[in-house]
Coordinates of C-alpha atoms in Angstrom, one line a residue:
Chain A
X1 CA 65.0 101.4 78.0
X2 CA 62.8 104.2 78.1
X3 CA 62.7 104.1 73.8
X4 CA 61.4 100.5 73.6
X5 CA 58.3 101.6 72.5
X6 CA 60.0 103.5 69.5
X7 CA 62.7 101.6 68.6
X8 CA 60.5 98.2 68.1
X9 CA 58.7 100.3 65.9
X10 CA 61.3 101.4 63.6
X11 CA 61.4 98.7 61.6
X12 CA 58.0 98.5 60.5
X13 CA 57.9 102.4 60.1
X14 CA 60.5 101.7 57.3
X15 CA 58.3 99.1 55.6
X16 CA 55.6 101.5 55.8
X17 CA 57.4 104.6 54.7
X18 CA 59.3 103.3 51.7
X19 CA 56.4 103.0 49.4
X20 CA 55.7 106.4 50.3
X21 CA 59.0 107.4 49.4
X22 CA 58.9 105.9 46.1
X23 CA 55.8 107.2 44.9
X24 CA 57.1 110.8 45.5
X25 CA 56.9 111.5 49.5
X26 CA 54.5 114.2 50.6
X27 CA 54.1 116.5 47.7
X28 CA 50.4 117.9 48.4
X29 CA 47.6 116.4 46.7
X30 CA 45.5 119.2 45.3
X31 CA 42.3 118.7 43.8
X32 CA 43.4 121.3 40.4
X33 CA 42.0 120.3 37.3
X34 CA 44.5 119.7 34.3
X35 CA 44.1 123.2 32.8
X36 CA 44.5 124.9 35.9
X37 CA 47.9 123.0 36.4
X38 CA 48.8 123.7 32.8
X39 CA 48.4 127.4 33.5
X40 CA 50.9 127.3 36.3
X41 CA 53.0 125.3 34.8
X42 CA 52.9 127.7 31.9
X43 CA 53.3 130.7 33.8
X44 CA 56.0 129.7 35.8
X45 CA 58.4 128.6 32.7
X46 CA 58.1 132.9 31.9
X47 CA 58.7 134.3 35.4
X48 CA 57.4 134.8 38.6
X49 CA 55.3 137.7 37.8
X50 CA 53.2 135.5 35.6
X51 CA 52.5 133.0 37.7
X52 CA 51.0 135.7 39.9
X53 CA 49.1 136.6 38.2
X54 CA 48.0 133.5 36.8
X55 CA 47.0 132.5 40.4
X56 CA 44.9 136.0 40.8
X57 CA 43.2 134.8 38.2
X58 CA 42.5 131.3 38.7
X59 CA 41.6 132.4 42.5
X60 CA 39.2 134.7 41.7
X61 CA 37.4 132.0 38.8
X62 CA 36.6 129.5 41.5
X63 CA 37.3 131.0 44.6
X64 CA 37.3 127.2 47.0
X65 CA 40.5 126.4 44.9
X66 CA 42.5 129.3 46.1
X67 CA 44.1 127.8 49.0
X68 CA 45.5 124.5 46.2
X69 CA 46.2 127.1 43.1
X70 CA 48.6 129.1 45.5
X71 CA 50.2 125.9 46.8
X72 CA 50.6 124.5 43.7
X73 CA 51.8 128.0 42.6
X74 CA 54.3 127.9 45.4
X75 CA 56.0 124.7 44.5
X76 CA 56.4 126.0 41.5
X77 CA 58.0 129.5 42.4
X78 CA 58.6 128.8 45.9
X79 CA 60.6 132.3 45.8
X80 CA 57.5 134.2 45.2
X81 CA 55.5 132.7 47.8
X82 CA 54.5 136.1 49.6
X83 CA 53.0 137.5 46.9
X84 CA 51.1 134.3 45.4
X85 CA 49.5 134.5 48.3
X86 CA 48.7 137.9 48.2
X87 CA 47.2 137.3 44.7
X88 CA 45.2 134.3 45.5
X89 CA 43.7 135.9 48.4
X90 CA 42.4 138.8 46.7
X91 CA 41.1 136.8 43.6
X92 CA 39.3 135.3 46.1
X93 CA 39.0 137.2 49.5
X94 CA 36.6 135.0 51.3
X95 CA 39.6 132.3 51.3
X96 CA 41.8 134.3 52.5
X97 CA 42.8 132.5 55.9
X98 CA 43.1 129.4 54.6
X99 CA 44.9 130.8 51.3
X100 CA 47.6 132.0 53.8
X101 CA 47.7 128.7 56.1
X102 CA 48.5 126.7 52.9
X103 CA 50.9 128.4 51.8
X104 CA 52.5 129.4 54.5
X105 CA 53.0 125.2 55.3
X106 CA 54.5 125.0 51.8
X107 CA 57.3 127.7 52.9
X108 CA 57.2 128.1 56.7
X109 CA 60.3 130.3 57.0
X110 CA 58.4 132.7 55.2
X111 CA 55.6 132.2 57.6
X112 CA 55.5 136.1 58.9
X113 CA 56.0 137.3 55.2
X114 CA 53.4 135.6 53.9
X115 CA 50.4 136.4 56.2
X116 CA 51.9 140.2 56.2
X117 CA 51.3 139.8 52.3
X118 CA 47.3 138.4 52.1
X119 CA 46.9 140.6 55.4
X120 CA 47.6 143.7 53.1
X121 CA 45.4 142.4 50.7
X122 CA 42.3 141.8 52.8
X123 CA 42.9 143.6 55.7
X124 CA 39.7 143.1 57.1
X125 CA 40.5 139.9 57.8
X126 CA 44.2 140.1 58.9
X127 CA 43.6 138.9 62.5
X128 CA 42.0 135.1 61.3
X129 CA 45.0 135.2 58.9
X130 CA 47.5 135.7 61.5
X131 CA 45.5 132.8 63.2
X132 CA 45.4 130.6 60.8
X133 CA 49.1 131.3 60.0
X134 CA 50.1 130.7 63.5
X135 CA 48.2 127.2 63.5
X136 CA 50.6 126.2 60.4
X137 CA 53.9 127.5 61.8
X138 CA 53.4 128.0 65.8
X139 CA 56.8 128.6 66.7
X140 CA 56.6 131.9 64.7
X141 CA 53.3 132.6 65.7
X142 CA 55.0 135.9 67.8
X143 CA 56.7 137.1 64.6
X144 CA 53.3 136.4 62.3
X145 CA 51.6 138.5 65.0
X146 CA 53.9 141.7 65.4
X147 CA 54.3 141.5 61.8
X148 CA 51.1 141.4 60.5
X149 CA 50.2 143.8 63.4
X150 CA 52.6 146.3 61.9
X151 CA 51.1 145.7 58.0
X152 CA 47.3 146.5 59.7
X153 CA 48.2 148.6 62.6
X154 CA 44.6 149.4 63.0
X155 CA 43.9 145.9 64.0
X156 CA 46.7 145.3 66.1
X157 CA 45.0 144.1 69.6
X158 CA 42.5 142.1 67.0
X159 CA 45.5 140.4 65.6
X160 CA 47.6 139.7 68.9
X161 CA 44.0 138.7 70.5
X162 CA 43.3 136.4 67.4
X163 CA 46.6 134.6 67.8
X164 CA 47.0 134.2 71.5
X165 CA 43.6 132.7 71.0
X166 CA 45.0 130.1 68.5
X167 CA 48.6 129.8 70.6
X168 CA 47.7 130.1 74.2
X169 CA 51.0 128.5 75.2
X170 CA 53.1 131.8 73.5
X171 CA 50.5 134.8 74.6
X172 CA 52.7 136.4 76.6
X173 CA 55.5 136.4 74.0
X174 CA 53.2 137.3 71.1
X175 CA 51.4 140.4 73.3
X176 CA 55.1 140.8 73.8
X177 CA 56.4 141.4 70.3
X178 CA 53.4 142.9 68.9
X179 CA 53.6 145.8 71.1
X180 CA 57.0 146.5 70.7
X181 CA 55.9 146.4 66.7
X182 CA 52.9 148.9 67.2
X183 CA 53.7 150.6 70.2
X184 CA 51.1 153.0 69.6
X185 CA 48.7 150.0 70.6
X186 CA 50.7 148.5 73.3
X187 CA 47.3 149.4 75.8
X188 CA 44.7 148.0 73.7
X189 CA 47.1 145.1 73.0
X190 CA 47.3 144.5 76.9
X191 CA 43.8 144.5 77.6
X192 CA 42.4 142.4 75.1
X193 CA 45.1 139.5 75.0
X194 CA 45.0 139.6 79.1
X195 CA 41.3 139.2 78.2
X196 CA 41.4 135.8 76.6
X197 CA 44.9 135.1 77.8
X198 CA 43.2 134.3 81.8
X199 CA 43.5 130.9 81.8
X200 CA 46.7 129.9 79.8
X201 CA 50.2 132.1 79.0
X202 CA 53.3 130.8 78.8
X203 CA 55.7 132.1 81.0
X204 CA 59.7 133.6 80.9
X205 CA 62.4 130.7 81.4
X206 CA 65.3 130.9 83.2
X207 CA 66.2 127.7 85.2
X208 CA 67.6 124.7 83.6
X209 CA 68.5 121.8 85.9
X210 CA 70.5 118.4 85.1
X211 CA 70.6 115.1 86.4
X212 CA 71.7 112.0 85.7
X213 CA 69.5 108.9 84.5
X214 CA 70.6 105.3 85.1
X215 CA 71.9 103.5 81.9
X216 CA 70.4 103.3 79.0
X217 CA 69.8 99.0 79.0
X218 CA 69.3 97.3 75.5
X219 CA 66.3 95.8 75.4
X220 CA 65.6 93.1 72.7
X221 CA 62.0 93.8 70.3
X222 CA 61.6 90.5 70.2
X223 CA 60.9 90.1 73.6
X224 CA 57.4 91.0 75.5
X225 CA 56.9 93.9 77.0
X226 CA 57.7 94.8 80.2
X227 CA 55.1 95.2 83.2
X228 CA 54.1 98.4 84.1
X229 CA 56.6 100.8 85.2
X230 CA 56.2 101.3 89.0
X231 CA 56.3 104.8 90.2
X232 CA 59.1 103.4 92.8
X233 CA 62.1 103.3 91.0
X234 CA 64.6 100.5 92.3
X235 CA 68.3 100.6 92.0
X236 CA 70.1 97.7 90.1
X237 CA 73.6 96.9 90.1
X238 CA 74.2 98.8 87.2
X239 CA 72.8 101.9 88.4
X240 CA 75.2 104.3 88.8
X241 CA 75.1 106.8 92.1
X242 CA 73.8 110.4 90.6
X243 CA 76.2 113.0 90.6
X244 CA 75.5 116.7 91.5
X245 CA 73.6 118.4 88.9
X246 CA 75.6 120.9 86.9
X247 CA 74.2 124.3 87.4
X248 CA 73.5 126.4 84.4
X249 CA 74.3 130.2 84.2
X250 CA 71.3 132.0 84.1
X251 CA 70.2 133.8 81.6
X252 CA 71.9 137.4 81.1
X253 CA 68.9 139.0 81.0
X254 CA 66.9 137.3 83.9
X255 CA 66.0 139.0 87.2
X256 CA 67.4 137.4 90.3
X257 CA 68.0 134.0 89.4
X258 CA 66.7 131.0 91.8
X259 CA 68.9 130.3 94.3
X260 CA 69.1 126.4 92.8
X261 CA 68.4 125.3 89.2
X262 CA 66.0 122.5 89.3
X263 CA 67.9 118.9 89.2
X264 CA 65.8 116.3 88.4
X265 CA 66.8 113.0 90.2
X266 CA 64.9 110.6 87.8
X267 CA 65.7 107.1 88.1
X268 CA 63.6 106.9 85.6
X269 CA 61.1 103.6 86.1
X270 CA 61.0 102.4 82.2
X271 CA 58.3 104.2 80.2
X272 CA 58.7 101.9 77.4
Chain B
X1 CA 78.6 134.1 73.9
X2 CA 79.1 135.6 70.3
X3 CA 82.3 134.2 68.8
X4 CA 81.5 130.4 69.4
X5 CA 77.7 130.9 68.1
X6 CA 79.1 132.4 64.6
X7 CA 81.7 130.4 64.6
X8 CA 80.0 126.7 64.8
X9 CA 76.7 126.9 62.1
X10 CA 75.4 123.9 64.0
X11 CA 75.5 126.3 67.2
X12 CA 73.8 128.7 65.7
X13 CA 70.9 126.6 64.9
X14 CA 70.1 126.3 68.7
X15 CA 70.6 129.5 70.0
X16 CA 69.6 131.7 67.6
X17 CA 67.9 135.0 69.3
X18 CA 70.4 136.1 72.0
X19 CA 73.1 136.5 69.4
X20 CA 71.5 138.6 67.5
X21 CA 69.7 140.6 70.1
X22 CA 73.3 141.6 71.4
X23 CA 74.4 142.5 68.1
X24 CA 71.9 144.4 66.9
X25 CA 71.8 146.0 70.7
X26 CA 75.8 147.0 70.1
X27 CA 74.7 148.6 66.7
X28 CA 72.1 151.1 68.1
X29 CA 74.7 152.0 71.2
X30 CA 77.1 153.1 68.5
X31 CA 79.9 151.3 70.2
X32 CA 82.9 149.9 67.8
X33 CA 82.2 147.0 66.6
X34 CA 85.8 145.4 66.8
X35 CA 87.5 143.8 63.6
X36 CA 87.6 140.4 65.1
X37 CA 83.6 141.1 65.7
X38 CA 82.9 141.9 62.1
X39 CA 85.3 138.9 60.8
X40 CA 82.8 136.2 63.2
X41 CA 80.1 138.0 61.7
X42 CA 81.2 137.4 58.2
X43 CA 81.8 133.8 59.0
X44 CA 78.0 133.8 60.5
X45 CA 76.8 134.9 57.0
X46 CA 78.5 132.6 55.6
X47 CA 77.2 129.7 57.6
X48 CA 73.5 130.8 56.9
X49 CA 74.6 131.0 52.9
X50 CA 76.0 127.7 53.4
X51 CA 72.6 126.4 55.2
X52 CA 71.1 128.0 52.7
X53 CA 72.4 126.2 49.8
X54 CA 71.7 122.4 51.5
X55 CA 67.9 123.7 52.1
X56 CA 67.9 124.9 48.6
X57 CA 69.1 121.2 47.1
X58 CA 66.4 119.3 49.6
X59 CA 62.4 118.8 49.1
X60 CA 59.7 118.1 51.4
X61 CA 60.4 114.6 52.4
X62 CA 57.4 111.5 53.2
X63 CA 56.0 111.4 56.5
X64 CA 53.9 108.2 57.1
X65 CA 51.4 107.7 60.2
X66 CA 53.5 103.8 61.9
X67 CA 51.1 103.2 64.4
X68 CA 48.1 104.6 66.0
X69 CA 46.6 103.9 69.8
X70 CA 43.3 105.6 70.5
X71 CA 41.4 107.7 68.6
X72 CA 43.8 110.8 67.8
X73 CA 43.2 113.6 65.3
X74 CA 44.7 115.4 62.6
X75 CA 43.6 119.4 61.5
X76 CA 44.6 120.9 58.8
X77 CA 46.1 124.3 58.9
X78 CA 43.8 126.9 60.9
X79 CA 40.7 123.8 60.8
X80 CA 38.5 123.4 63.7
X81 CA 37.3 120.3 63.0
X82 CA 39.6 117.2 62.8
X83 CA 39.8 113.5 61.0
X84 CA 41.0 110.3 62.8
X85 CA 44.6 109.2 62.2
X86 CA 44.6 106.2 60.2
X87 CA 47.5 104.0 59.8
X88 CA 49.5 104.9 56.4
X89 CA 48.2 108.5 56.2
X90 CA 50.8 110.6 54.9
X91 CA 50.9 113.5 57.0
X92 CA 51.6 117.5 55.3
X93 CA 53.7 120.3 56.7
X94 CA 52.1 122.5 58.8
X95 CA 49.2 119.5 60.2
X96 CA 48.5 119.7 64.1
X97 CA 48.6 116.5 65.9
X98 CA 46.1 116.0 69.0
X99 CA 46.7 112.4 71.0
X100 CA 44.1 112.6 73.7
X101 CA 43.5 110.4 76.4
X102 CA 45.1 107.1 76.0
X103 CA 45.8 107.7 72.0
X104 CA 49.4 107.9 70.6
X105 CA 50.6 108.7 67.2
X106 CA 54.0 107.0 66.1
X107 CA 55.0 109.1 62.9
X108 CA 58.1 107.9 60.4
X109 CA 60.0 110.4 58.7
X110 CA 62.0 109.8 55.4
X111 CA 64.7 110.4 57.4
X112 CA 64.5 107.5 59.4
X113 CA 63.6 108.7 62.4
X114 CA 60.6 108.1 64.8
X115 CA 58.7 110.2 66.3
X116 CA 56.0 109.0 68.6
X117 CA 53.5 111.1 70.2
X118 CA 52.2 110.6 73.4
X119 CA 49.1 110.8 75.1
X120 CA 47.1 114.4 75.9
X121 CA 49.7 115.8 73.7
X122 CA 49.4 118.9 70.4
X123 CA 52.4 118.6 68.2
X124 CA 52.9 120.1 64.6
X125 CA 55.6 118.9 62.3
X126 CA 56.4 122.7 60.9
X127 CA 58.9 121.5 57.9
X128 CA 60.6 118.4 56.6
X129 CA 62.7 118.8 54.2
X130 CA 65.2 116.2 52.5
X131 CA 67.5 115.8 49.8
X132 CA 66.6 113.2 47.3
X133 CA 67.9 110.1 47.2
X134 CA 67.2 106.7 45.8
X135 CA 64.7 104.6 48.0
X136 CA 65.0 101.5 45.8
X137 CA 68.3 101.0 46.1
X138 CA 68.4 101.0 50.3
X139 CA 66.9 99.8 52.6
X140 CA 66.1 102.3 55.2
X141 CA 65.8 100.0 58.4
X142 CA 69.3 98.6 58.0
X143 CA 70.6 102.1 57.7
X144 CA 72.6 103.6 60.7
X145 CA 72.4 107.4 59.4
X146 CA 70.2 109.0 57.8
X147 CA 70.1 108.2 53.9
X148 CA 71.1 112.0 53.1
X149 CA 70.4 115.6 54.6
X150 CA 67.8 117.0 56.4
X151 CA 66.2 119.5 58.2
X152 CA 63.3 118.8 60.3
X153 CA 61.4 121.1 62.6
X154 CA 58.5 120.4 65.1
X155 CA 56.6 122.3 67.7
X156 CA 55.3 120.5 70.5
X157 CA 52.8 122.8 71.8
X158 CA 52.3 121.0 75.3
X159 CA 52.7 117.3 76.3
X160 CA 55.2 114.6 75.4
X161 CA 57.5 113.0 72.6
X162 CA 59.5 110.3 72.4
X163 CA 61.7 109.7 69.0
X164 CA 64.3 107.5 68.1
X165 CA 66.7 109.6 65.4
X166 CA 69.3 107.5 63.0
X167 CA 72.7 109.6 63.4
X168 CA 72.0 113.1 61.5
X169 CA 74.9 114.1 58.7
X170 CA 76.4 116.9 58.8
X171 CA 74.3 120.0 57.7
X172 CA 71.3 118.2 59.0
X173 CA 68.9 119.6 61.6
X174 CA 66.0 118.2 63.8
X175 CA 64.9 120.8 66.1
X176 CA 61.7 120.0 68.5
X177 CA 60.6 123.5 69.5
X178 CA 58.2 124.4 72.1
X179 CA 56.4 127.4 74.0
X180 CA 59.6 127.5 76.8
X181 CA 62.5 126.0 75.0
X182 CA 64.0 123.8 71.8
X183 CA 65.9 120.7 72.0
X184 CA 68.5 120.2 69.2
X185 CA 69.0 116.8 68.3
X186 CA 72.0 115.2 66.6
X187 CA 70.7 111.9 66.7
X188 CA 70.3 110.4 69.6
X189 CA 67.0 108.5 71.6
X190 CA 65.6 111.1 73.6
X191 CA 62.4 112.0 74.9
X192 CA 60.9 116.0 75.5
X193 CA 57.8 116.9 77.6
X194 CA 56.1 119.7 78.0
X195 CA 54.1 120.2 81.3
X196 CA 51.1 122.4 82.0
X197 CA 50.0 123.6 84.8
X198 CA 46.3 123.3 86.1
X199 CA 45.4 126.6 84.1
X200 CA 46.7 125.5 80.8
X201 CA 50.0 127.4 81.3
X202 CA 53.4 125.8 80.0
X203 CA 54.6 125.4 83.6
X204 CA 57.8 122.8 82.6
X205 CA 59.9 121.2 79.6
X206 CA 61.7 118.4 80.2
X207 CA 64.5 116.7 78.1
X208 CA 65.2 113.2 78.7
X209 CA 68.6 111.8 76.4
X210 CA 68.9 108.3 76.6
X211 CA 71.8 108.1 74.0
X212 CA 73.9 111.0 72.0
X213 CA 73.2 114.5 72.5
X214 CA 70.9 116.9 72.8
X215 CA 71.2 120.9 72.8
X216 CA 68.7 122.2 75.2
X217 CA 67.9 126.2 74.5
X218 CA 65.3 128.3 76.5
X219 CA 63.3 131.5 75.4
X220 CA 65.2 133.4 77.3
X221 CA 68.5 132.8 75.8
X222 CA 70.3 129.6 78.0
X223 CA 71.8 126.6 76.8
X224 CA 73.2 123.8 78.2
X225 CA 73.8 120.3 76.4
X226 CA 72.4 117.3 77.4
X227 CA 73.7 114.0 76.8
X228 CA 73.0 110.2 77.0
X229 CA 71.7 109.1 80.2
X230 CA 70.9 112.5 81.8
X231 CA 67.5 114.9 81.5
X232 CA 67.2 118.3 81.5
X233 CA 64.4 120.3 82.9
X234 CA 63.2 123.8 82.2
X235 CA 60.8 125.8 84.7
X236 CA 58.8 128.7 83.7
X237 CA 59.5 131.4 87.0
X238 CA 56.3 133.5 86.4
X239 CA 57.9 136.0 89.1
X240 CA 60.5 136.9 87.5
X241 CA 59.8 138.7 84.3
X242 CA 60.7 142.3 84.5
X243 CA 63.1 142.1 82.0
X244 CA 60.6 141.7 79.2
X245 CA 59.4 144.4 77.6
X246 CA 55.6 144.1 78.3
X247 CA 54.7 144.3 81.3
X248 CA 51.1 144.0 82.1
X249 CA 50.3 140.7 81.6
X250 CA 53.2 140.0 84.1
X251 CA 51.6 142.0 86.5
X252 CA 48.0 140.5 86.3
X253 CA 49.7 137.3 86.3
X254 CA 52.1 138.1 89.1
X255 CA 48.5 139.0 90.8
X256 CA 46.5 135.8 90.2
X257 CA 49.3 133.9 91.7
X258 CA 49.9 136.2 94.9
X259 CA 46.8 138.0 95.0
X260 CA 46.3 140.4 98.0
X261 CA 45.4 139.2 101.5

């Protein structure tokens, strides 16, 4: 009931995806010329080394390329990701930001690694690099922080300032993290993330609550839409009467838990 | 807490920072570790060597742009500006999705599942991955599970999703991660929200399972499992955070929201 919406559109999502599929999937487009291919290509039949330094090369030869040489690099010698990107950004420094977001969406569990890596080799611009990094891979964006933080400890506040900025959901976490990776900043870290961090910070969880919903009812795609759900939900005869939420055991670490988790009696009116 | 997390790899996939945090704490207190302790931990490195190895054998599968409502937009990486979402776009790892008012995004993965997102909503699809297999010869509609492995992780930086997943195999993963919590899906319908409050703040998540299960996880290290016809919800408490190990920003915060008569 309240997957209508989704479900209807499965099927044509197949129809749609299936050429895609066939044609290779996502593989990035890159705008490389041949030659430039065929250098990577080259280097990376030797070893990894090559190829990074192939990609210095080619980086620093036409510098707007940087960010496509290292991700074509990367699928290439996807274990060498960190330091392609190293290499690419300083062929081509000016890049470096977007050098490290492209590469770390070609290999985003090396996310941290990776803008650690270009943040070493243009340190002056390690906070936008932990930015942009964060902006590829958010969920690490407390790791890419305290980590780059602790490659360019001199810029540490910048850095956890830079990606609060871009992640304003997680700037209590990354604040968090990076202090505990430069301690020796933890006061400037403070100030300037509680700076920019006024208006939005996500915030410590402990309080899960369950409820029940009514039934999940088959609907048929074939059929119109429903009206508009009404905020009033109604009972039908299939509803079935909710049952005490389950508490959850809070979290070991948490301060005095809430004396209630939250249940959510939700009826839920079809949002299909 | 320990034993069944490095016991069950598909465990560990949804809680994996308070595990580790209590291991690493018994290291540094010198305390025995027990033999029982070091033979779960063996079997944990062997789980992540096994995930290892089916992320290894898998490349970054299609994701296609269904439908679009509104006028959404796409940014690349670290971009400031955007581009319309145009039906058929395939979409890359690492690309932020922002709905808007009244705009929705429906995105199909190679997997088979559906992910729409909703309005006033910023979600990044972090990494797709898939293990190849032969599109000509299946028809992905008709199929119940996915067509082979896969490991899909999202972030959902505030707002609302709603996906319909085809039964994952074993070894798969589709995690949707955000700012208080992750929901582990094993294929099932569900539908995760993520509410802010009127300063931006992520003030709720909410986990709504209409069939299957879900494995909801907080920041802060709880669980619980969710299944068909029952929600979840997660509240931030913003007065209760002297536990963490900054403090400051608690403070100020604790401040705004009680200041001083």
């Amino acid at each position: 009931m309240i997957l209508q919406s989704v479900r209807t559109q499965q099927e044509s999502a197949a129809s749609a995806l299936t050429p895609a599929v066939l044609q290779g999937g996502s593989v990035s487009s890159t705008n490389l010329t041949q030659a430039q291919k065929a250098s990577i290509e080259d280097a990376a039949q030797i070893d990894a080394e090559n190829v990074v330094n192939v990609v210095r090369q080619l980086a620093s030869e036409q510098p707007s390329s940087a960010p496509d040489i290292a991700a074509y690099a990367v699928e290439l010698a996807p274990n060498a990701a960190a330091d392609i990107a190293g290499a690419a950004a300083s062929g081509a420094p000016d890049f470096a930001p977007a050098i490290a977001a492209s590469v770390a969406s070609m290999a985003p569990p090396f996310a941290a690694q990776i803008a650690a890596s270009v943040a070493l080799a243009v340190p002056s611009s390690a906070p936008q690099i932990a930015a942009s990094v964060a902006s590829a891979v958010p969920s690490s964006a407390p790791q890419i922080a305290s980590t780059v933080a602790a490659s360019v400890p001199s810029a540490a506040a910048a850095i956890a300032q830079s990606v609060a900025q871009a992640q304003p959901q997680q700037t209590e976490q990354i604040a968090a993290q990076t202090s505990a990776a430069v301690p020796e900043s933890a006061g400037d870290i403070a100030t300037q993330v509680q700076a920019q961090g006024e208006g939005g910070t996500a915030t410590n969880t402990d309080k899960i609550g369950i409820s029940d919903l009514p039934p999940v009812v088959p609907t048929n795609p074939t059929q119109p839409p429903p009206p508009a759900a009404t905020p009033a939900p109604t009972s039908t005869p299939t509803q079935p009467t909710p049952t005490p939420p389950t508490p959850t055991p809070p979290s070991p670490t948490a301060t005095p838990p809430e004396p209630t988790p939250t249940p959510t009696p939700t009826p839920n009116p079809s949002n299909a | 807490m320990n034993y069944l997390v490095a016991a069950d790899c598909e465990a560990y996939q949804i809680e994996d920072q308070s595990p580790k945090i209590t291991f690493m704490n018994s290291l540094r207190s010198g305390r025995q570790i027990p033999i029982i302790l070091l033979a779960v931990i063996f079997s944990f490195v062997a789980c992540l060597r096994a995930q290892d190895t089916n992320t290894s054998q898998m490349k970054r599968g299609a994701i296609v742009v269904a439908a679009v409502q509104g006028k959404p937009k796409i940014f690349k990486p670290g971009a400031t500006q955007g581009k319309n979402v145009t039906k058929g776009m395939l979409v890359q790892q690492g690309e932020k999705i922002l709905t808007g008012k009244a705009a929705t995004v429906s995105l199909a993965f190679e997997n088979g599942s559906v992910i729409q997102v909703e309005p006033d909503s910023s979600f990044v699809v972090e990494e797709f991955l898939q293990a190849p297999w032969d599109a000509s010869a299946m028809d992905l509609s008709k199929m119940k599970t996915e067509p082979s492995n896969s490991k899909l992780e999202t972030f959902l930086e505030y707002g609302e999703v709603t996906s319909g997943v085809k039964k994952l195999n074993k070894g798969s993963s589709l995690n949707v991660t955000t700012p208080l919590g992750t929901a582990g899906i094993r294929g099932t319908d569900y539908q995760v929200g993520l509410q802010r409050d009127s300063n931006g703040a992520s003030e709720s998540l909410s986990v709504t399972v209409a069939s299957g299960e879900v494995a909801v996880s907080t920041s802060s290290g709880g669980t619980t499992s969710v299944t068909g016809g029952s929600s979840a919800s997660v509240t931030s408490t913003p007065g209760s955070m002297a536990h963490l190990p900054w403090s400051a920003n608690s403070q100020a915060r604790r401040f705004r929201q009680n200041p001083p008569s």
